[in-house]
mmCIF file of C-alpha atoms and ligand atoms in Angstrom:
data_model
loop_
_atom_site.group_PDB
_atom_site.id
_atom_site.type_symbol
_atom_site.label_atom_id
_atom_site.label_comp_id
_atom_site.label_asym_id
_atom_site.label_seq_id
_atom_site.Cartn_x
_atom_site.Cartn_y
_atom_site.Cartn_z
ATOM 1 C CA UNK A 117 91.293 89.730 135.743
ATOM 2 C CA UNK A 118 94.697 89.028 134.005
ATOM 3 C CA UNK A 119 93.204 90.238 130.789
ATOM 4 C CA UNK A 120 92.112 93.247 132.284
ATOM 5 C CA UNK A 121 95.370 93.758 133.809
ATOM 6 C CA UNK A 122 97.510 93.373 130.966
ATOM 7 C CA UNK A 123 95.027 95.899 128.994
ATOM 8 C CA UNK A 124 95.691 98.506 131.746
ATOM 9 C CA UNK A 125 99.218 98.183 131.643
ATOM 10 C CA UNK A 126 99.132 98.387 128.114
ATOM 11 C CA UNK A 127 97.314 101.614 127.839
ATOM 12 C CA UNK A 128 99.923 103.150 130.582
ATOM 13 C CA UNK A 129 102.874 101.896 128.442
ATOM 14 C CA UNK A 130 101.152 103.365 125.251
ATOM 15 C CA UNK A 131 100.390 106.613 127.309
ATOM 16 C CA UNK A 132 104.186 106.959 127.450
ATOM 17 C CA UNK A 133 104.694 106.588 123.769
ATOM 18 C CA UNK A 134 105.732 102.560 123.932
ATOM 19 C CA UNK A 135 104.001 100.773 121.023
ATOM 20 C CA UNK A 136 103.778 96.590 120.919
ATOM 21 C CA UNK A 137 105.993 94.617 118.778
ATOM 22 C CA UNK A 138 104.828 91.538 116.601
ATOM 23 C CA UNK A 139 108.019 89.573 117.960
ATOM 24 C CA UNK A 140 109.288 89.228 121.002
ATOM 25 C CA UNK A 141 112.900 89.648 119.986
ATOM 26 C CA UNK A 142 112.025 93.267 118.690
ATOM 27 C CA UNK A 143 110.757 94.229 122.204
ATOM 28 C CA UNK A 144 112.778 96.101 124.618
ATOM 29 C CA UNK A 145 110.319 95.261 127.362
ATOM 30 C CA UNK A 146 108.492 91.947 128.020
ATOM 31 C CA UNK A 147 105.910 92.055 130.752
ATOM 32 C CA UNK A 148 104.774 88.158 131.427
ATOM 33 C CA UNK A 149 101.329 88.128 133.301
ATOM 34 C CA UNK A 150 101.069 85.199 135.467
ATOM 35 C CA UNK A 151 98.439 83.182 136.713
ATOM 36 C CA UNK A 152 98.929 80.168 139.391
ATOM 37 C CA UNK A 153 95.354 79.872 140.307
ATOM 38 C CA UNK A 154 95.908 75.966 139.025
ATOM 39 C CA UNK A 155 98.919 73.898 138.546
ATOM 40 C CA UNK A 156 98.610 73.928 134.884
ATOM 41 C CA UNK A 157 98.915 77.475 134.397
ATOM 42 C CA UNK A 158 101.736 77.846 136.327
ATOM 43 C CA UNK A 159 103.720 75.301 134.686
ATOM 44 C CA UNK A 160 102.621 77.207 131.385
ATOM 45 C CA UNK A 161 104.051 80.539 133.017
ATOM 46 C CA UNK A 162 107.410 78.801 133.928
ATOM 47 C CA UNK A 163 107.934 77.000 130.408
ATOM 48 C CA UNK A 164 107.498 80.574 128.984
ATOM 49 C CA UNK A 165 110.020 81.946 131.184
ATOM 50 C CA UNK A 166 112.264 79.247 130.079
ATOM 51 C CA UNK A 167 111.876 80.453 126.353
ATOM 52 C CA UNK A 168 112.576 83.939 127.351
ATOM 53 C CA UNK A 169 115.672 82.455 128.893
ATOM 54 C CA UNK A 170 116.734 80.819 125.886
ATOM 55 C CA UNK A 171 116.096 84.130 123.945
ATOM 56 C CA UNK A 172 117.974 86.221 126.383
ATOM 57 C CA UNK A 173 121.097 83.702 126.082
ATOM 58 C CA UNK A 174 121.118 84.106 122.114
ATOM 59 C CA UNK A 175 121.264 87.814 122.552
ATOM 60 C CA UNK A 176 117.850 89.299 122.680
ATOM 61 C CA UNK A 177 117.933 92.758 124.345
ATOM 62 C CA UNK A 178 114.844 92.900 126.318
ATOM 63 C CA UNK A 179 113.934 93.848 130.048
ATOM 64 C CA UNK A 180 112.201 91.143 131.280
ATOM 65 C CA UNK A 181 109.346 91.765 134.044
ATOM 66 C CA UNK A 182 107.179 89.116 135.575
ATOM 67 C CA UNK A 183 103.442 90.260 136.658
ATOM 68 C CA UNK A 184 100.799 88.594 138.675
ATOM 69 C CA UNK A 185 100.020 85.815 140.807
ATOM 70 C CA UNK A 186 103.082 84.279 140.422
ATOM 71 C CA UNK A 187 104.509 86.627 142.646
ATOM 72 C CA UNK A 188 104.147 87.400 146.620
ATOM 73 C CA UNK A 189 104.848 89.724 148.793
ATOM 74 C CA UNK A 190 108.476 88.111 149.029
ATOM 75 C CA UNK A 191 110.085 87.730 145.749
ATOM 76 C CA UNK A 192 113.520 86.132 147.298
ATOM 77 C CA UNK A 193 112.682 82.274 145.742
ATOM 78 C CA UNK A 194 111.443 83.901 142.603
ATOM 79 C CA UNK A 195 114.531 85.804 142.330
ATOM 80 C CA UNK A 196 116.616 82.649 143.083
ATOM 81 C CA UNK A 197 114.821 80.647 140.509
ATOM 82 C CA UNK A 198 114.905 83.036 137.821
ATOM 83 C CA UNK A 199 117.830 85.381 137.929
ATOM 84 C CA UNK A 200 117.406 86.780 134.466
ATOM 85 C CA UNK A 201 114.345 88.404 135.462
ATOM 86 C CA UNK A 202 114.782 92.048 135.611
ATOM 87 C CA UNK A 203 111.510 92.869 138.175
ATOM 88 C CA UNK A 204 108.726 91.146 139.813
ATOM 89 C CA UNK A 205 105.513 93.036 139.985
ATOM 90 C CA UNK A 206 102.309 91.796 142.203
ATOM 91 C CA UNK A 207 99.467 91.942 140.776
ATOM 92 C CA UNK A 208 98.359 95.567 139.479
ATOM 93 C CA UNK A 209 101.438 96.982 140.957
ATOM 94 C CA UNK A 210 101.830 98.931 137.941
ATOM 95 C CA UNK A 211 103.905 101.508 139.704
ATOM 96 C CA UNK A 212 106.632 99.199 140.547
ATOM 97 C CA UNK A 213 107.106 98.357 137.054
ATOM 98 C CA UNK A 214 107.565 101.780 136.153
ATOM 99 C CA UNK A 215 110.065 102.539 138.757
ATOM 100 C CA UNK A 216 112.219 99.561 138.371
ATOM 101 C CA UNK A 217 112.536 100.762 134.816
ATOM 102 C CA UNK A 218 113.422 104.346 135.187
ATOM 103 C CA UNK A 219 109.998 105.619 133.786
ATOM 104 C CA UNK A 220 108.516 106.462 137.547
ATOM 105 C CA UNK A 221 108.906 110.602 136.651
ATOM 106 C CA UNK A 222 106.993 110.023 133.159
ATOM 107 C CA UNK A 223 103.971 108.445 134.566
ATOM 108 C CA UNK A 224 103.452 111.542 136.688
ATOM 109 C CA UNK A 225 102.746 109.542 139.705
ATOM 110 C CA UNK A 226 99.352 108.669 138.332
ATOM 111 C CA UNK A 227 99.095 105.576 136.007
ATOM 112 C CA UNK A 228 96.495 103.889 138.352
ATOM 113 C CA UNK A 229 93.431 104.808 138.152
ATOM 114 C CA UNK A 230 93.265 107.072 135.153
ATOM 115 C CA UNK A 231 95.120 105.152 132.201
ATOM 116 C CA UNK A 232 91.680 103.460 130.722
ATOM 117 C CA UNK A 233 92.593 100.148 128.336
ATOM 118 C CA UNK A 234 91.974 100.951 124.683
ATOM 119 C CA UNK A 235 88.788 98.711 123.608
ATOM 120 C CA UNK A 236 90.356 95.886 120.992
ATOM 121 C CA UNK A 237 86.581 95.192 120.010
ATOM 122 C CA UNK A 238 82.911 95.451 120.975
ATOM 123 C CA UNK A 239 83.187 93.799 124.435
ATOM 124 C CA UNK A 240 85.627 94.666 127.529
ATOM 125 C CA UNK A 241 86.353 93.614 130.977
ATOM 126 C CA UNK A 242 86.212 96.356 133.719
ATOM 127 C CA UNK A 243 87.576 95.444 137.284
ATOM 128 C CA UNK A 244 85.460 97.114 139.929
ATOM 129 C CA UNK A 245 86.963 95.150 142.889
ATOM 130 C CA UNK A 246 90.354 93.892 143.552
ATOM 131 C CA UNK A 247 91.317 91.133 145.874
ATOM 132 C CA UNK A 248 89.543 88.676 148.074
ATOM 133 C CA UNK A 249 88.517 88.228 151.779
ATOM 134 C CA UNK A 250 87.181 84.769 151.608
ATOM 135 C CA UNK A 251 90.150 82.408 151.616
ATOM 136 C CA UNK A 252 88.601 79.559 150.943
ATOM 137 C CA UNK A 253 91.224 76.670 151.962
ATOM 138 C CA UNK A 254 92.475 75.696 148.321
ATOM 139 C CA UNK A 255 93.024 78.946 146.785
ATOM 140 C CA UNK A 256 96.100 81.574 146.602
ATOM 141 C CA UNK A 257 94.163 84.782 145.231
ATOM 142 C CA UNK A 258 93.988 86.232 148.620
ATOM 143 C CA UNK A 259 97.307 85.700 149.214
ATOM 144 C CA UNK A 260 98.385 87.258 146.128
ATOM 145 C CA UNK A 261 95.822 89.740 145.351
ATOM 146 C CA UNK A 262 95.130 91.217 148.780
ATOM 147 C CA UNK A 263 91.925 92.184 150.762
ATOM 148 C CA UNK A 264 88.620 93.359 148.700
ATOM 149 C CA UNK A 265 89.064 96.925 147.516
ATOM 150 C CA UNK A 266 86.261 98.111 145.586
ATOM 151 C CA UNK A 267 86.959 101.273 143.051
ATOM 152 C CA UNK A 268 85.384 104.396 143.056
ATOM 153 C CA UNK A 269 81.974 104.160 141.033
ATOM 154 C CA UNK A 270 82.564 107.628 139.154
ATOM 155 C CA UNK A 271 85.971 106.497 138.064
ATOM 156 C CA UNK A 272 84.563 103.065 136.748
ATOM 157 C CA UNK A 273 81.833 105.143 135.195
ATOM 158 C CA UNK A 274 84.377 107.253 133.546
ATOM 159 C CA UNK A 275 86.030 104.078 132.349
ATOM 160 C CA UNK A 276 83.130 102.492 130.994
ATOM 161 C CA UNK A 277 82.117 105.908 129.144
ATOM 162 C CA UNK A 278 85.729 105.795 127.852
ATOM 163 C CA UNK A 279 85.412 102.212 126.337
ATOM 164 C CA UNK A 280 81.948 102.928 124.911
ATOM 165 C CA UNK A 281 83.108 105.923 123.081
ATOM 166 C CA UNK A 282 85.853 103.596 121.333
ATOM 167 C CA UNK A 283 83.216 101.311 120.380
ATOM 168 C CA UNK A 284 82.423 98.978 123.293
ATOM 169 C CA UNK A 285 78.932 97.734 123.305
ATOM 170 C CA UNK A 286 78.865 95.364 126.286
ATOM 171 C CA UNK A 287 81.064 95.445 129.495
ATOM 172 C CA UNK A 288 81.745 92.953 131.903
ATOM 173 C CA UNK A 289 82.211 94.043 135.493
ATOM 174 C CA UNK A 290 84.866 91.846 137.231
ATOM 175 C CA UNK A 291 85.627 90.818 140.709
ATOM 176 C CA UNK A 292 87.014 87.559 142.348
ATOM 177 C CA UNK A 293 83.752 88.311 144.405
ATOM 178 C CA UNK A 294 82.060 90.823 142.514
ATOM 179 C CA UNK A 295 79.062 91.317 144.700
ATOM 180 C CA UNK A 296 81.099 92.240 147.179
ATOM 181 C CA UNK A 297 81.532 95.760 145.442
ATOM 182 C CA UNK A 298 81.117 98.387 147.740
ATOM 183 C CA UNK A 299 81.019 96.313 151.122
ATOM 184 C CA UNK A 300 84.669 97.608 151.914
ATOM 185 C CA UNK A 301 83.752 101.226 151.369
ATOM 186 C CA UNK A 302 79.816 101.153 152.740
ATOM 187 C CA UNK A 303 79.072 102.963 149.395
ATOM 188 C CA UNK A 304 77.051 101.799 146.347
ATOM 189 C CA UNK A 305 76.605 98.357 145.728
ATOM 190 C CA UNK A 306 76.830 96.470 142.459
ATOM 191 C CA UNK A 307 73.213 96.935 141.904
ATOM 192 C CA UNK A 308 73.530 100.712 142.319
ATOM 193 C CA UNK A 309 76.644 100.532 139.896
ATOM 194 C CA UNK A 310 74.999 98.494 137.334
ATOM 195 C CA UNK A 311 71.857 101.404 137.444
ATOM 196 C CA UNK A 312 74.398 104.234 137.051
ATOM 197 C CA UNK A 313 76.241 102.558 134.092
ATOM 198 C CA UNK A 314 72.673 101.830 132.834
ATOM 199 C CA UNK A 315 71.839 105.304 131.226
ATOM 200 C CA UNK A 316 75.214 105.533 129.099
ATOM 201 C CA UNK A 317 73.805 105.627 125.335
ATOM 202 C CA UNK A 318 75.536 103.220 123.167
ATOM 203 C CA UNK A 319 76.415 100.836 126.016
ATOM 204 C CA UNK A 320 73.961 97.793 124.947
ATOM 205 C CA UNK A 321 74.861 95.221 127.683
ATOM 206 C CA UNK A 322 75.952 94.790 130.997
ATOM 207 C CA UNK A 323 77.464 91.409 132.895
ATOM 208 C CA UNK A 324 79.296 90.783 135.742
ATOM 209 C CA UNK A 325 81.808 88.216 136.960
ATOM 210 C CA UNK A 326 82.611 85.999 139.418
ATOM 211 C CA UNK A 327 79.604 85.712 142.089
ATOM 212 C CA UNK A 328 80.167 84.611 145.100
ATOM 213 C CA UNK A 329 76.933 83.004 146.739
ATOM 214 C CA UNK A 330 76.930 84.306 150.221
ATOM 215 C CA UNK A 331 77.521 87.944 148.752
ATOM 216 C CA UNK A 332 74.521 87.662 146.270
ATOM 217 C CA UNK A 333 71.840 89.547 147.733
ATOM 218 C CA UNK A 334 68.228 89.752 146.559
ATOM 219 C CA UNK A 335 68.601 93.459 145.960
ATOM 220 C CA UNK A 336 71.399 92.573 143.339
ATOM 221 C CA UNK A 337 69.449 89.857 141.569
ATOM 222 C CA UNK A 338 66.553 92.273 141.506
ATOM 223 C CA UNK A 339 68.547 94.650 139.545
ATOM 224 C CA UNK A 340 69.353 92.242 136.863
ATOM 225 C CA UNK A 341 65.618 91.668 136.392
ATOM 226 C CA UNK A 342 64.698 95.416 136.217
ATOM 227 C CA UNK A 343 67.719 96.712 134.523
ATOM 228 C CA UNK A 344 67.364 96.359 130.558
ATOM 229 C CA UNK A 345 70.575 96.371 129.589
ATOM 230 C CA UNK A 346 72.020 93.990 132.730
ATOM 231 C CA UNK A 347 72.028 90.330 130.934
ATOM 232 C CA UNK A 348 70.041 87.408 132.841
ATOM 233 C CA UNK A 349 73.415 85.435 133.137
ATOM 234 C CA UNK A 350 75.130 84.148 136.343
ATOM 235 C CA UNK A 351 78.262 82.350 137.006
ATOM 236 C CA UNK A 352 78.038 81.457 140.614
ATOM 237 C CA UNK A 353 80.851 78.805 141.452
ATOM 238 C CA UNK A 354 79.490 76.347 143.819
ATOM 239 C CA UNK A 355 82.829 74.395 143.613
ATOM 240 C CA UNK A 356 81.514 71.133 145.277
ATOM 241 C CA UNK A 357 78.044 69.426 145.890
ATOM 242 C CA UNK A 358 79.014 68.167 149.292
ATOM 243 C CA UNK A 359 78.233 69.750 152.726
ATOM 244 C CA UNK A 360 81.364 68.243 154.104
ATOM 245 C CA UNK A 361 83.730 69.132 151.076
ATOM 246 C CA UNK A 362 82.426 72.597 151.118
ATOM 247 C CA UNK A 363 83.240 72.950 155.015
ATOM 248 C CA UNK A 364 86.946 71.530 154.108
ATOM 249 C CA UNK A 365 87.149 74.162 151.390
ATOM 250 C CA UNK A 366 85.822 76.488 153.955
ATOM 251 C CA UNK A 367 83.375 78.294 151.200
ATOM 252 C CA UNK A 368 81.169 79.487 153.849
ATOM 253 C CA UNK A 369 77.724 78.262 152.738
ATOM 254 C CA UNK A 370 75.882 75.053 152.484
ATOM 255 C CA UNK A 371 74.318 73.337 149.483
ATOM 256 C CA UNK A 372 70.965 74.449 150.751
ATOM 257 C CA UNK A 373 72.082 78.149 150.817
ATOM 258 C CA UNK A 374 73.171 77.762 147.055
ATOM 259 C CA UNK A 375 69.902 76.103 146.112
ATOM 260 C CA UNK A 376 67.933 79.008 147.669
ATOM 261 C CA UNK A 377 69.929 81.430 145.363
ATOM 262 C CA UNK A 378 69.440 79.780 142.768
ATOM 263 C CA UNK A 379 65.714 79.225 143.258
ATOM 264 C CA UNK A 380 65.739 83.284 143.912
ATOM 265 C CA UNK A 381 67.186 83.855 140.499
ATOM 266 C CA UNK A 382 64.907 81.461 138.500
ATOM 267 C CA UNK A 383 61.651 82.452 140.449
ATOM 268 C CA UNK A 384 62.394 86.045 139.410
ATOM 269 C CA UNK A 385 63.989 85.083 135.913
ATOM 270 C CA UNK A 386 62.891 81.704 134.584
ATOM 271 C CA UNK A 387 64.893 81.926 131.755
ATOM 272 C CA UNK A 388 68.336 83.122 133.188
ATOM 273 C CA UNK A 389 71.256 81.154 132.485
ATOM 274 C CA UNK A 390 73.305 80.070 135.286
ATOM 275 C CA UNK A 391 77.064 78.322 134.975
ATOM 276 C CA UNK A 392 79.244 76.998 137.632
ATOM 277 C CA UNK A 393 82.620 76.138 138.437
ATOM 278 C CA UNK A 394 83.274 72.678 140.157
ATOM 279 C CA UNK A 395 86.257 71.087 141.546
ATOM 280 C CA UNK A 396 86.701 67.382 141.555
ATOM 281 C CA UNK A 397 89.362 65.200 143.558
ATOM 282 C CA UNK A 398 89.500 67.719 146.627
ATOM 283 C CA UNK A 399 91.224 66.527 149.793
ATOM 284 C CA UNK A 400 89.650 63.504 151.103
ATOM 285 C CA UNK A 401 86.952 63.394 148.590
ATOM 286 C CA UNK A 402 84.839 60.042 148.757
ATOM 287 C CA UNK A 403 83.467 58.480 145.967
ATOM 288 C CA UNK A 404 79.889 59.398 147.609
ATOM 289 C CA UNK A 405 80.958 62.787 147.912
ATOM 290 C CA UNK A 406 82.044 62.746 144.576
ATOM 291 C CA UNK A 407 78.358 61.300 143.755
ATOM 292 C CA UNK A 408 76.738 64.526 145.332
ATOM 293 C CA UNK A 409 78.399 67.003 142.905
ATOM 294 C CA UNK A 410 76.973 65.075 140.071
ATOM 295 C CA UNK A 411 73.644 64.654 141.387
ATOM 296 C CA UNK A 412 73.513 68.589 142.127
ATOM 297 C CA UNK A 413 74.332 68.812 138.554
ATOM 298 C CA UNK A 414 71.323 66.768 137.515
ATOM 299 C CA UNK A 415 69.234 68.853 139.724
ATOM 300 C CA UNK A 416 70.540 72.437 138.997
ATOM 301 C CA UNK A 417 71.053 71.570 135.335
ATOM 302 C CA UNK A 418 73.492 74.560 134.691
ATOM 303 C CA UNK A 419 74.002 75.945 131.416
ATOM 304 C CA UNK A 420 77.753 75.200 131.563
ATOM 305 C CA UNK A 421 80.219 73.750 134.416
ATOM 306 C CA UNK A 422 83.826 74.465 134.408
ATOM 307 C CA UNK A 423 85.264 71.582 135.958
ATOM 308 C CA UNK A 424 88.905 71.274 137.466
ATOM 309 C CA UNK A 425 90.886 69.039 138.957
ATOM 310 C CA UNK A 426 92.193 69.841 142.268
ATOM 311 C CA UNK A 427 96.176 70.665 142.638
ATOM 312 C CA UNK A 428 97.716 71.862 146.041
ATOM 313 C CA UNK A 429 98.693 75.614 145.630
ATOM 314 C CA UNK A 430 101.810 76.026 147.757
ATOM 315 C CA UNK A 431 101.148 78.548 150.978
ATOM 316 C CA UNK A 432 97.263 77.918 151.066
ATOM 317 C CA UNK A 433 95.713 75.924 154.275
ATOM 318 C CA UNK A 434 94.747 73.032 152.078
ATOM 319 C CA UNK A 435 98.546 72.397 150.611
ATOM 320 C CA UNK A 436 99.729 72.559 154.310
ATOM 321 C CA UNK A 437 97.022 70.892 156.350
ATOM 322 C CA UNK A 438 94.926 68.703 153.940
ATOM 323 C CA UNK A 439 96.344 65.300 152.436
ATOM 324 C CA UNK A 440 96.238 65.575 148.559
ATOM 325 C CA UNK A 441 95.001 61.763 148.872
ATOM 326 C CA UNK A 442 92.459 61.318 145.744
ATOM 327 C CA UNK A 443 94.702 59.538 143.011
ATOM 328 C CA UNK A 444 95.571 61.661 139.862
ATOM 329 C CA UNK A 445 93.896 58.632 137.627
ATOM 330 C CA UNK A 446 90.621 59.009 140.112
ATOM 331 C CA UNK A 447 90.816 62.602 139.802
ATOM 332 C CA UNK A 448 90.530 62.287 135.737
ATOM 333 C CA UNK A 449 88.001 59.531 135.845
ATOM 334 C CA UNK A 450 86.039 61.970 137.826
ATOM 335 C CA UNK A 451 86.634 64.948 135.609
ATOM 336 C CA UNK A 452 85.733 63.045 132.486
ATOM 337 C CA UNK A 453 82.402 61.652 134.558
ATOM 338 C CA UNK A 454 81.580 65.381 135.073
ATOM 339 C CA UNK A 455 82.067 66.453 131.780
ATOM 340 C CA UNK A 456 79.922 63.778 130.252
ATOM 341 C CA UNK A 457 77.311 64.786 132.190
ATOM 342 C CA UNK A 458 77.802 68.324 131.681
ATOM 343 C CA UNK A 459 77.962 67.773 128.105
ATOM 344 C CA UNK A 460 74.785 66.178 128.115
ATOM 345 C CA UNK A 461 73.027 68.462 130.173
ATOM 346 C CA UNK A 462 74.409 71.721 128.031
ATOM 347 C CA UNK A 463 73.189 69.600 124.864
ATOM 348 C CA UNK A 464 69.655 69.504 126.015
ATOM 349 C CA UNK A 465 69.460 72.833 127.536
ATOM 350 C CA UNK A 466 70.820 74.479 123.976
ATOM 351 C CA UNK A 467 68.754 72.246 121.793
ATOM 352 C CA UNK A 468 65.709 74.366 123.492
ATOM 353 C CA UNK A 469 67.155 77.183 121.662
ATOM 354 C CA UNK A 470 66.283 75.729 118.129
ATOM 355 C CA UNK A 471 63.719 77.521 116.602
ATOM 356 C CA UNK A 472 64.008 80.478 118.603
ATOM 357 C CA UNK A 473 65.070 84.183 117.854
ATOM 358 C CA UNK A 474 67.761 85.498 119.749
ATOM 359 C CA UNK A 475 69.203 88.896 120.344
ATOM 360 C CA UNK A 476 73.251 88.486 119.498
ATOM 361 C CA UNK A 477 75.901 90.939 119.914
ATOM 362 C CA UNK A 478 78.057 90.508 117.000
ATOM 363 C CA UNK A 479 81.825 90.098 118.198
ATOM 364 C CA UNK A 480 83.790 89.224 114.937
ATOM 365 C CA UNK A 481 83.972 86.765 111.783
ATOM 366 C CA UNK A 482 85.341 83.623 111.406
ATOM 367 C CA UNK A 483 85.768 81.398 108.407
ATOM 368 C CA UNK A 484 83.163 83.463 106.478
ATOM 369 C CA UNK A 485 80.689 83.139 109.509
ATOM 370 C CA UNK A 486 79.588 86.086 112.009
ATOM 371 C CA UNK A 487 80.112 84.942 115.666
ATOM 372 C CA UNK A 488 78.380 86.631 118.809
ATOM 373 C CA UNK A 489 76.975 86.015 122.139
ATOM 374 C CA UNK A 490 73.213 85.589 123.265
ATOM 375 C CA UNK A 491 72.264 87.656 126.315
ATOM 376 C CA UNK A 492 72.116 84.101 128.206
ATOM 377 C CA UNK A 493 76.308 84.085 127.044
ATOM 378 C CA UNK A 494 75.576 81.372 124.458
ATOM 379 C CA UNK A 495 78.216 81.394 121.764
ATOM 380 C CA UNK A 496 76.266 81.739 118.261
ATOM 381 C CA UNK A 497 77.659 81.319 114.959
ATOM 382 C CA UNK A 498 75.276 82.621 112.285
ATOM 383 C CA UNK A 499 75.374 83.557 108.468
ATOM 384 C CA UNK A 500 73.609 86.974 107.202
ATOM 385 C CA UNK A 501 74.476 90.831 106.608
ATOM 386 C CA UNK A 502 75.711 92.557 109.534
ATOM 387 C CA UNK A 503 78.878 94.256 111.128
ATOM 388 C CA UNK A 504 80.861 93.861 114.307
ATOM 389 C CA UNK A 505 79.290 95.845 117.498
ATOM 390 C CA UNK A 506 75.687 95.366 116.046
ATOM 391 C CA UNK A 507 73.274 93.682 118.022
ATOM 392 C CA UNK A 508 70.924 91.733 115.724
ATOM 393 C CA UNK A 509 68.312 88.935 116.192
ATOM 394 C CA UNK A 510 69.282 85.848 115.176
ATOM 395 C CA UNK A 511 67.123 82.660 114.119
ATOM 396 C CA UNK A 512 68.991 79.611 115.879
ATOM 397 C CA UNK A 513 68.466 76.459 113.295
ATOM 398 C CA UNK A 514 71.128 74.070 115.047
ATOM 399 C CA UNK A 515 72.439 73.664 118.706
ATOM 400 C CA UNK A 516 75.257 71.611 120.164
ATOM 401 C CA UNK A 517 76.806 71.336 123.656
ATOM 402 C CA UNK A 518 78.996 74.284 122.946
ATOM 403 C CA UNK A 519 77.191 76.619 120.372
ATOM 404 C CA UNK A 520 74.209 77.586 118.714
ATOM 405 C CA UNK A 521 74.170 77.959 114.672
ATOM 406 C CA UNK A 522 71.728 80.232 112.915
ATOM 407 C CA UNK A 523 70.883 83.053 110.282
ATOM 408 C CA UNK A 524 69.905 86.787 110.966
ATOM 409 C CA UNK A 525 66.118 86.973 111.101
ATOM 410 C CA UNK A 526 65.016 88.772 108.109
ATOM 411 C CA UNK A 527 63.649 91.522 109.487
ATOM 412 C CA UNK A 528 66.405 92.024 111.826
ATOM 413 C CA UNK A 529 67.611 95.626 112.197
ATOM 414 C CA UNK A 530 70.820 97.021 113.800
ATOM 415 C CA UNK A 531 69.760 98.033 117.612
ATOM 416 C CA UNK A 532 71.118 101.276 118.636
ATOM 417 C CA UNK A 533 70.444 101.735 121.993
HETATM 418 FE FE1 SF4 B 767 89.513 82.226 145.957
HETATM 419 FE FE2 SF4 B 767 87.075 82.624 144.906
HETATM 420 FE FE3 SF4 B 767 87.376 81.619 147.717
HETATM 421 FE FE4 SF4 B 767 87.963 84.130 147.275
HETATM 422 S S1 SF4 B 767 86.150 83.129 146.964
HETATM 423 S S2 SF4 B 767 89.345 82.607 148.025
HETATM 424 S S3 SF4 B 767 88.898 84.052 144.952
HETATM 425 S S4 SF4 B 767 87.690 80.506 145.630
#
């Protein structure tokens, strides 16, 4: 979401005639887009701010804006901690940045929504719903990004058409809870939106991120099955394998509910790729509760698991009311155990790709080899004759937990949709 927000701001600045510099010291404006969803990302933002301070002290002459999740409704504390920052902007509050810099008149008051990001390759992110209404006890997002607000379907279509015109072949529709699209307006849902985008010529693929199990309806799953351009790939964060922990997290579903969604997907699309996010060391997590997470991973066999150690986010219910009582070394051990299991499962799932031919969208070339992704979102490195943006058939020769290796199939032709 932050990548998409940065691209949007860059598009607005571009429209005003600003250009990007290679070096911070050559810039007259620096915008630091921050994420505080985990402690580590917050520490990185703070460290980057420290570097900006030093540059300013050494005489660099730029205005500094901090944007994103680090900025809440009140910024007094941030102003006290970082007095050298010129402006703090909440996520997507682009207009405030232009006002603060005295550029508001130039924007014609219509920065959002008509400044579409310039494509930077064959794939692009497109936010379709902002904010989150779920208030999981550990999560800062609803406090920083506000309530769920769906964008107008026609405006999204216009943005995707603009991107496709600029060479984009694959769009990922974004939301913190992407299947909630349309719930706040009572308008078209995610399935309707994907259907509307499907007829854009030269758009080859549609993906969506991130799923919230409760909002995932059979109608949306059917749309994935029935619309050829929509990839059979689901990222559904389960966050924990124990119902007791899910309740402490206030995730709003149980493991049987989650299992039911996975079964529904697999009954409609047996080869769908399913990934998940999972937190270890949440408040009060016992050995037995952690073991339930491992058991769930063994049972579902996700294509990929994004594991994270719990860290309290100030301002959340968990930070205020629940004890962060799992010692750091235990959290590390549990994450390690999860990653070992994940690697074993991913390897065995990826090995099944060996000897098959996969449709790959070519994203670039590195060290003399092309790379791109399958419809199931597997990263593939391969040899052969092709070009960025083409959709080619690749024969998979080797697989590891992290990627597939192969060669373009002899009879592969560029697929122009
Ligand atoms: Fe945060 Fe996701 Fe829960 Fe929303 S659904 S509160 S974004 S974890």
